[in-house]
Coordinates of C-alpha atoms in Angstrom, one line a residue:
X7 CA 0.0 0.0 0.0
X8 CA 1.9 3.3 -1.3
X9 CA -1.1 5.3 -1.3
X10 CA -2.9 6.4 2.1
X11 CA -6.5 5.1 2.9
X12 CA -8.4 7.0 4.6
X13 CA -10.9 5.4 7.4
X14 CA -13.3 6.4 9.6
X15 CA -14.8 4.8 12.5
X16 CA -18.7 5.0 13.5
X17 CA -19.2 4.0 17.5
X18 CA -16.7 4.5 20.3
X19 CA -18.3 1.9 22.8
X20 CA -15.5 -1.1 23.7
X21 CA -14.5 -2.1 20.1
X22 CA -14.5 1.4 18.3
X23 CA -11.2 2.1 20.0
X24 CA -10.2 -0.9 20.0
X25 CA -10.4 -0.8 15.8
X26 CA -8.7 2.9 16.3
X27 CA -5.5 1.1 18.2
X28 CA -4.9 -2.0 15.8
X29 CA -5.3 0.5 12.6
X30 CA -3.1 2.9 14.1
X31 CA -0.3 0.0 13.6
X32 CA -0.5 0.1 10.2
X33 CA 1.4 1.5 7.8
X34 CA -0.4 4.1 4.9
X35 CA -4.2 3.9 6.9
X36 CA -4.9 7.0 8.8
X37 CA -8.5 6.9 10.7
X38 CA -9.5 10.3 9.7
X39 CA -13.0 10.7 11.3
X40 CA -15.1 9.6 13.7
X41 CA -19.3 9.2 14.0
X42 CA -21.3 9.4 17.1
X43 CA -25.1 9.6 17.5
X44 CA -24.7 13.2 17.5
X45 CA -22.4 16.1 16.8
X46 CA -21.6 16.6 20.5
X47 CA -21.1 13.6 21.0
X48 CA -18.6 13.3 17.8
X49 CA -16.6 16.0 18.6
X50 CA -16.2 15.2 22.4
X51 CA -14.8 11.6 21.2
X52 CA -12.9 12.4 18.4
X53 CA -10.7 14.8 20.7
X54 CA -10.2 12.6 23.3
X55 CA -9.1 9.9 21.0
X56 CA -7.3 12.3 18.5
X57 CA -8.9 12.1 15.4
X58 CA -9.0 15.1 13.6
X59 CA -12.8 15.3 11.9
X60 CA -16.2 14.1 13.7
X61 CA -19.5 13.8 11.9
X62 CA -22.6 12.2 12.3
X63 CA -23.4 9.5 10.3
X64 CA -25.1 10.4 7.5
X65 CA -22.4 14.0 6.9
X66 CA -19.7 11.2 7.3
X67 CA -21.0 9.1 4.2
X68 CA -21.2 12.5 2.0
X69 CA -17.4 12.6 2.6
X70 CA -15.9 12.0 -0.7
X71 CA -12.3 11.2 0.4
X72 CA -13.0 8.1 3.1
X73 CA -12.2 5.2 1.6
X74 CA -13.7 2.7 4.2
X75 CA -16.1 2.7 7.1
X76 CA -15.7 0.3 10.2
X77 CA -18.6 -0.6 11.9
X78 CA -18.8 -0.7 15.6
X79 CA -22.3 0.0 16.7
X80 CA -24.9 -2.2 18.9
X81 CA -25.9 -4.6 16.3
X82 CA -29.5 -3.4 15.6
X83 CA -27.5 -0.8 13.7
X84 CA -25.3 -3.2 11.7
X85 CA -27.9 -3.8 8.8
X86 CA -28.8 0.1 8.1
X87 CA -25.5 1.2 8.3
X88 CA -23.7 -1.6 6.5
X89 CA -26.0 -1.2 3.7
X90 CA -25.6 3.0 3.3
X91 CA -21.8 2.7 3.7
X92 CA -21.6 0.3 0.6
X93 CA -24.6 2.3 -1.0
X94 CA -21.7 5.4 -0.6
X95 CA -19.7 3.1 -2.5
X96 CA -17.2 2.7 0.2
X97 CA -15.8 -0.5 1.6
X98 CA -17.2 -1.6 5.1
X99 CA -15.6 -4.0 8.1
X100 CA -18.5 -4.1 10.2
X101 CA -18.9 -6.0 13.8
X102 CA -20.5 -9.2 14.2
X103 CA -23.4 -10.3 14.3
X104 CA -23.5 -8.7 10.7
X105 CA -27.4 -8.0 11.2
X106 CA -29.4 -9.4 13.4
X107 CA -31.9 -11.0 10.6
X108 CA -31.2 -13.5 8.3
X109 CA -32.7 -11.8 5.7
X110 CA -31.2 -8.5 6.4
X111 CA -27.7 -10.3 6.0
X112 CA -28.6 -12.8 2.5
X113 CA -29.2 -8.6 1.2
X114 CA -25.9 -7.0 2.6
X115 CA -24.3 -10.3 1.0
X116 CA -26.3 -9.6 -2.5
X117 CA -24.9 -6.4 -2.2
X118 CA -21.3 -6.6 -1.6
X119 CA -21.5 -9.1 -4.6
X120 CA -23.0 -6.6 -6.8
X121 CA -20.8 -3.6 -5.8
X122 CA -17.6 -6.1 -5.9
X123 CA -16.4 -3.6 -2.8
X124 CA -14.4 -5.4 0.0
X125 CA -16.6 -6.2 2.5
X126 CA -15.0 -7.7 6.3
X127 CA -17.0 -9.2 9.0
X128 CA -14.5 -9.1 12.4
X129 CA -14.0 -12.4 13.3
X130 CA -10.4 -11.7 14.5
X131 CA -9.9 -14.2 17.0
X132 CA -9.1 -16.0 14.0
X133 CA -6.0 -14.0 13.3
X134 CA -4.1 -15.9 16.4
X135 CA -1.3 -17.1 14.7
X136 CA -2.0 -20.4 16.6
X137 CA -5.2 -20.5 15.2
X138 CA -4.1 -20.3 11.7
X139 CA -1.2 -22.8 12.7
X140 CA -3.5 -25.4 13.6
X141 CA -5.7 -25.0 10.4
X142 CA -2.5 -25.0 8.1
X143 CA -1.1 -28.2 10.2
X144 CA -4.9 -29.7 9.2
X145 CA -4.9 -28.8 5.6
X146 CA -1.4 -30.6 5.6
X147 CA -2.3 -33.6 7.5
X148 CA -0.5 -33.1 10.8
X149 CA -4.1 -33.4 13.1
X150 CA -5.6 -36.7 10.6
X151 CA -9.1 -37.5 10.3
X152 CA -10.9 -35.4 13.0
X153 CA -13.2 -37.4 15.5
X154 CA -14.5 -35.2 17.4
X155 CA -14.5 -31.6 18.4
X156 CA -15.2 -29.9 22.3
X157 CA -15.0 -25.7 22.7
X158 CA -16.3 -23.4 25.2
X159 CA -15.8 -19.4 25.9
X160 CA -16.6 -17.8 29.1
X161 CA -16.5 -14.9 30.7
X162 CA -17.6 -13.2 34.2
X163 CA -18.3 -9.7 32.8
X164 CA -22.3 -10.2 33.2
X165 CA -21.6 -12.7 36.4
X166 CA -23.3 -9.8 39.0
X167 CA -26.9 -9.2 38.6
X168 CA -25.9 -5.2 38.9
X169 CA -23.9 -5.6 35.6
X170 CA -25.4 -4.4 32.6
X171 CA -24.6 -3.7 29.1
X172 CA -27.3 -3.2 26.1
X173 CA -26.6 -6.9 24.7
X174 CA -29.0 -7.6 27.6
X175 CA -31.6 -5.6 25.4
X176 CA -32.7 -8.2 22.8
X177 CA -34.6 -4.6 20.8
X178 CA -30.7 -4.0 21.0
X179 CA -28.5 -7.1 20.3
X180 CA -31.2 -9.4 19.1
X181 CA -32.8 -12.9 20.3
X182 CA -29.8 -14.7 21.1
X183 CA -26.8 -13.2 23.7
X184 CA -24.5 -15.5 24.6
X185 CA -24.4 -17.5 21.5
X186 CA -24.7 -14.4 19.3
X187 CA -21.9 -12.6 21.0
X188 CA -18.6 -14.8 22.1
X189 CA -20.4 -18.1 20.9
X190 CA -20.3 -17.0 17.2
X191 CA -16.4 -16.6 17.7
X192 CA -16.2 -20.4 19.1
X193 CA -18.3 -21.6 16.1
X194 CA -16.4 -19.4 13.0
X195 CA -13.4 -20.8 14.5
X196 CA -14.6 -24.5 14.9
X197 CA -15.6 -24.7 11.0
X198 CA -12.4 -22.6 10.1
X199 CA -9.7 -24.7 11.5
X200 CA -11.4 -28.0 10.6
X201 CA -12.7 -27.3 7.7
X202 CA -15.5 -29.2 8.6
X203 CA -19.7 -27.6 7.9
X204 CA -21.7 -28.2 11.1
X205 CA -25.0 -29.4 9.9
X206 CA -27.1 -30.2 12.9
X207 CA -27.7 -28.4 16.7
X208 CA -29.4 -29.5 19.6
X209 CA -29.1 -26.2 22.3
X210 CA -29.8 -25.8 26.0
X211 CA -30.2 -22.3 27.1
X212 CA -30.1 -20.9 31.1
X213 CA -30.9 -17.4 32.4
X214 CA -29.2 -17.1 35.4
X215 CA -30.4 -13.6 36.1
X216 CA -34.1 -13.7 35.3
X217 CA -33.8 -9.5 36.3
X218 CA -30.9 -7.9 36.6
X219 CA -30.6 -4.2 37.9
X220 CA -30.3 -1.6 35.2
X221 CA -28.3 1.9 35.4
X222 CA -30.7 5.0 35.3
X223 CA -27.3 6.2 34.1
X224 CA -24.8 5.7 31.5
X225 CA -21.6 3.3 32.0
X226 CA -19.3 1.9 29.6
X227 CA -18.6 -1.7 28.7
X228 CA -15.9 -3.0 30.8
X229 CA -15.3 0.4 32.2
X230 CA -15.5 -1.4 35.9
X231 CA -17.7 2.6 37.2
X232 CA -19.5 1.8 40.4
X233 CA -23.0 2.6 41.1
X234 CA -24.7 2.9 44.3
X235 CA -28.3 1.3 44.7
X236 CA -30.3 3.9 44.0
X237 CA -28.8 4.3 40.6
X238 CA -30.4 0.8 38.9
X239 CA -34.0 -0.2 38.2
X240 CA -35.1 -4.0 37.9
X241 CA -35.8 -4.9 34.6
X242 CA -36.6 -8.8 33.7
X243 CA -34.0 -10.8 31.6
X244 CA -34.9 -12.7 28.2
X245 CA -31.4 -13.9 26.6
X246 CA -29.2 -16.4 28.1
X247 CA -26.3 -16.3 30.5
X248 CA -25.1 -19.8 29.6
X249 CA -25.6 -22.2 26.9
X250 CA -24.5 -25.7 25.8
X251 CA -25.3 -26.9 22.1
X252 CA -24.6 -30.0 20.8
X253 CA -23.2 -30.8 16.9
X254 CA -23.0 -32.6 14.3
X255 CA -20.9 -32.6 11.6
X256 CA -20.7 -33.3 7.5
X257 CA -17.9 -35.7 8.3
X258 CA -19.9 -37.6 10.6
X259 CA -18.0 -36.7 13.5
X260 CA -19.6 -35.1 16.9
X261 CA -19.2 -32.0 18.7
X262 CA -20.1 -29.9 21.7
X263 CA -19.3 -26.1 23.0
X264 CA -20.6 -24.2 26.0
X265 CA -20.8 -20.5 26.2
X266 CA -21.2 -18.7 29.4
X267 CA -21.0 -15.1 30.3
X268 CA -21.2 -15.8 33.9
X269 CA -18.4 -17.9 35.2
X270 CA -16.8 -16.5 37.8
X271 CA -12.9 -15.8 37.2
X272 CA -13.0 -16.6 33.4
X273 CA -12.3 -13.2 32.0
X274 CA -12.2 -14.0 28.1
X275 CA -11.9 -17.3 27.7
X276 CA -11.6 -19.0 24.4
X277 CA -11.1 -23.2 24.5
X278 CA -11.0 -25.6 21.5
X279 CA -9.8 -28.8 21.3
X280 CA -9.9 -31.0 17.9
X281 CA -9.3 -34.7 18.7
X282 CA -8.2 -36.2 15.3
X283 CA -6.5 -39.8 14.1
X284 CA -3.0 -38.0 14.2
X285 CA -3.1 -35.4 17.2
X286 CA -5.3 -34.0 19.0
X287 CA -4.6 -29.8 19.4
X288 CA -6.1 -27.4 22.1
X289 CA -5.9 -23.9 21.9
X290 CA -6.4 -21.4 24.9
X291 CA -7.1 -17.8 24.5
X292 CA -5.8 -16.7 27.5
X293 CA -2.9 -18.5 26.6
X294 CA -2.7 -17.3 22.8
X295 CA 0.7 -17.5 22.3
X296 CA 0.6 -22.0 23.1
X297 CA -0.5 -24.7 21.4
X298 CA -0.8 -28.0 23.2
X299 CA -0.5 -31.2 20.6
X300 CA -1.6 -34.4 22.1
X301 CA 0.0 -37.8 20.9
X302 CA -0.9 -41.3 21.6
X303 CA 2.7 -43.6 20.9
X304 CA 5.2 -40.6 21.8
X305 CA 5.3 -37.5 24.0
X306 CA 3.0 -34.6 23.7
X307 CA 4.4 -31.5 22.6
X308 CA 3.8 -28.0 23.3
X309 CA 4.2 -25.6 20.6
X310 CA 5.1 -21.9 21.6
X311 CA 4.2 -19.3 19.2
X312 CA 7.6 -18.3 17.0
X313 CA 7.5 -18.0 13.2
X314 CA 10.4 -19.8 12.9
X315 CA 8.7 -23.2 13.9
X316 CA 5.2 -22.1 11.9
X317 CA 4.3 -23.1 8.4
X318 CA 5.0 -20.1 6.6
X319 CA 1.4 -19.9 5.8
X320 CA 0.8 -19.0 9.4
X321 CA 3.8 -17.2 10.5
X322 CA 2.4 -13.9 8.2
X323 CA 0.5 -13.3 11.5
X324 CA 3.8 -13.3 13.7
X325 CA 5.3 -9.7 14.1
X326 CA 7.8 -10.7 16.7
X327 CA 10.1 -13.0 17.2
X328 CA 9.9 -16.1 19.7
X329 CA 9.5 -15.5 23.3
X330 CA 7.5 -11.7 22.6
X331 CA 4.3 -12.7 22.9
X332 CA 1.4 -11.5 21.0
X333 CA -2.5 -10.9 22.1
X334 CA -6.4 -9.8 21.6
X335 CA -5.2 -6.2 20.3
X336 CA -2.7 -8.0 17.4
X337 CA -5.9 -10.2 16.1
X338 CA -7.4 -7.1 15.1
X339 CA -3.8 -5.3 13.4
X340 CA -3.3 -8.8 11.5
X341 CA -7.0 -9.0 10.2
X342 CA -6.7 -5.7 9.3
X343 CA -3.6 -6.0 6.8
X344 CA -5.3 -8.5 4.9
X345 CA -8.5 -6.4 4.7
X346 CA -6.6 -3.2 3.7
X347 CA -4.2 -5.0 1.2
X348 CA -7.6 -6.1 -0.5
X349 CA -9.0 -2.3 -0.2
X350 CA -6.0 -1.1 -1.9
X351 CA -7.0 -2.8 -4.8
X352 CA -10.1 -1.8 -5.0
X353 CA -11.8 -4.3 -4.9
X354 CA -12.8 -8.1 -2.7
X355 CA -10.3 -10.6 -3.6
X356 CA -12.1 -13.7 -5.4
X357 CA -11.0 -16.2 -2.8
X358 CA -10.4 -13.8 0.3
X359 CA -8.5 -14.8 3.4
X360 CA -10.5 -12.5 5.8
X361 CA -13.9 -13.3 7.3
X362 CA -16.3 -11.3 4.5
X363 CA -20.1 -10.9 4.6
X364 CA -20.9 -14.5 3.9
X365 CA -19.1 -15.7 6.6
X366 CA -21.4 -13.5 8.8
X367 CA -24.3 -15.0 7.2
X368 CA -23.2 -18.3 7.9
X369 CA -23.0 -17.4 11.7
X370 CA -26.4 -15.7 11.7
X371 CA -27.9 -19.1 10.1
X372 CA -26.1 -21.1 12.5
X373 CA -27.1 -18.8 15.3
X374 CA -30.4 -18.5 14.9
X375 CA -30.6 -23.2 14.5
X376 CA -29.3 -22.9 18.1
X377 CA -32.2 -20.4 19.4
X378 CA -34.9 -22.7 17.5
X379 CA -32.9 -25.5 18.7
X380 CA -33.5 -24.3 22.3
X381 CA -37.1 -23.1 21.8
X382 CA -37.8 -26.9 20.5
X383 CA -35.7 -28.7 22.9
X384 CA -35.1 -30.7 19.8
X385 CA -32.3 -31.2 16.8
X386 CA -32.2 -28.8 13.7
X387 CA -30.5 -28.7 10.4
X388 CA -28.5 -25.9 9.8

């Protein structure tokens, strides 16, 4: 990339910022504006986090030199916003869930394929070089025929009843929480590395919190503010704190992940492990930079992340050497040179190596079996 692209960054929530940091370590991208839900609002955040022009969003789409909008807005938004960017005829990375309807995402698909403008859905715990290590080790036969497959992410960032965030508001986030949220991460990653299309679900959802308390004011996810009692209402609680599904895969071979945003001490908390003929490999978010390889007729090995002992297809996600570890805020830098190395073309590669609008798609479908899965108390095709 010789020439600068120009971004610009709608929401400043968790993620906004956290898009701001990983861009900002790239070389020829400058984030050039930022949208809020209103000029104030814009102009307070775009000082704080230096970034020199604020808009709402509709003055930021008339902008004729941004080259590509990143989406970081509560997910009602995702649809609307996804659509107007690429209707502005400017490339888009938007947050997952890519909508919260099915239908609203087979559109935002038809339309990225129409427009042929590079289009990024950010599923970057993907981009952990082990993660990409233990696909490429797949694709070359290292793991073997893969028997079965067990994952789970948790988290204790909802585990109070006073904590609060608007994915508690299905209006907001949409019918599914858990699953939709960190469980949609678990499953990208399940089908990615194994290569494998999960084709059936059978889903167990608890609310752990039928009410929680609600803030009469304003806090910020993970900001850790305290409130005192008389600051909350009691509002009733329809998504789940914890889920279990069950799979099925188009190899034949079984599955199972559980999700929970309410375990105690688990602060982000990625787990998968693949059991195949060959070896059997678990990864460890809060451990990103290890992979542990299980073996029947010799020792087990532990694989520790330096791109001198990766395939070279995975060691492009390695900036530093052996021994410097790497984390969360890297996914997003290394997702983020692939996507912009596609923008400055112009145009979505034909085979792309970043998550794109189908791939959110495929989530939503799978996301939305679970929830009827759960409503049934019964298996469904995907």
């Amino acid at each position: 990339m010789s020439q600068t692209i120009k971004a610009a960054i709608v929401g400043t929530g968790f993620i906004g910022p956290a898009h701001l940091e990983a861009l900002r370590r790239i070389p020829n991208v400058e984030v050039v504006a930022l949208v809020e839900v209103n000029q104030e609002l814009a102009n307070e955040k775009a000082k704080m986090l230096g970034i020199p022009r604020a808009y709402t969003f509709d003055d930021m789409l008339k902008q004729a030199d941004i080259d590509v909008v990143h989406i970081c807005t509560p997910n009602f938004l995702h649809y609307s916003q996804a659509k107007a960017v690429m209707e502005a005829e400017k490339h888009v990375i938007c947050e997952k869930p890519l909508a919260v309807k099915i239908h609203e995402a087979e559109e935002l698909v038809k339309i990225a394929s129409t427009t042929g403008l590079v289009n990024a859905v950010h599923f970057n715990l993907r981009y952990y070089p082990m993660v990409r290590q233990m696909k490429v080790m797949r694709e070359k036969g290292e793991l073997g025929e893969v028997y079965s497959i067990m994952g789970s992410y948790l988290q204790d960032w909802l585990f109070l009843q006073t904590d609060y965030n608007w994915r508690l508001e299905p209006d907001k986030s949409g019918d599914s929480r858990a699953i939709a949220d960190i469980g949609s991460h678990l499953l990208d990653i399940t089908e990615y590395v194994t290569g494998l299309k999960i084709t059936e679900v059978m889903a167990d959802f608890s609310t752990v919190h039928k009410t929680r308390l609600k803030p009469l004011k304003p806090i910020e996810t993970y900001s850790g503010k305290m409130l005192t009692m008389d600051d909350y209402q009691e509002v009733s609680i329809n998504t789940e704190d914890h889920a279990t599904v069950m799979l099925r895969f188009d190899n034949g071979s079984k599955g199972s992940i559980t999700v929970s945003q309410v375990n105690a001490g688990r602060k982000n908390r990625l787990n998968i492990e693949i059991a195949g003929s060959k070896s059997n490999f678990e990864f460890n978010s809060e451990r990103p930079n290890e992979l542990w390889i299980g073996k029947r007729e010799k020792a087990n090995e532990h694989l520790m992340k330096d791109p001198s002992l990766f395939h070279r297809e995975a060691s492009s996600l390695i900036s530093f050497p052996g021994g410097h570890n790497e984390g969360f805020p890297d996914t997003s830098k290394q997702m983020f040179k692939e996507v912009y190395a596609a923008i400055a073309t112009g145009k979505q590669p034909e085979n792309p190596s970043f998550p794109t609008f189908a791939d959110g798609l495929r989530e939503l479908i799978i996301g939305e079996r679970i929830v009827e899965s759960n409503k049934k108390q019964a298996w469904v095709r995907i």
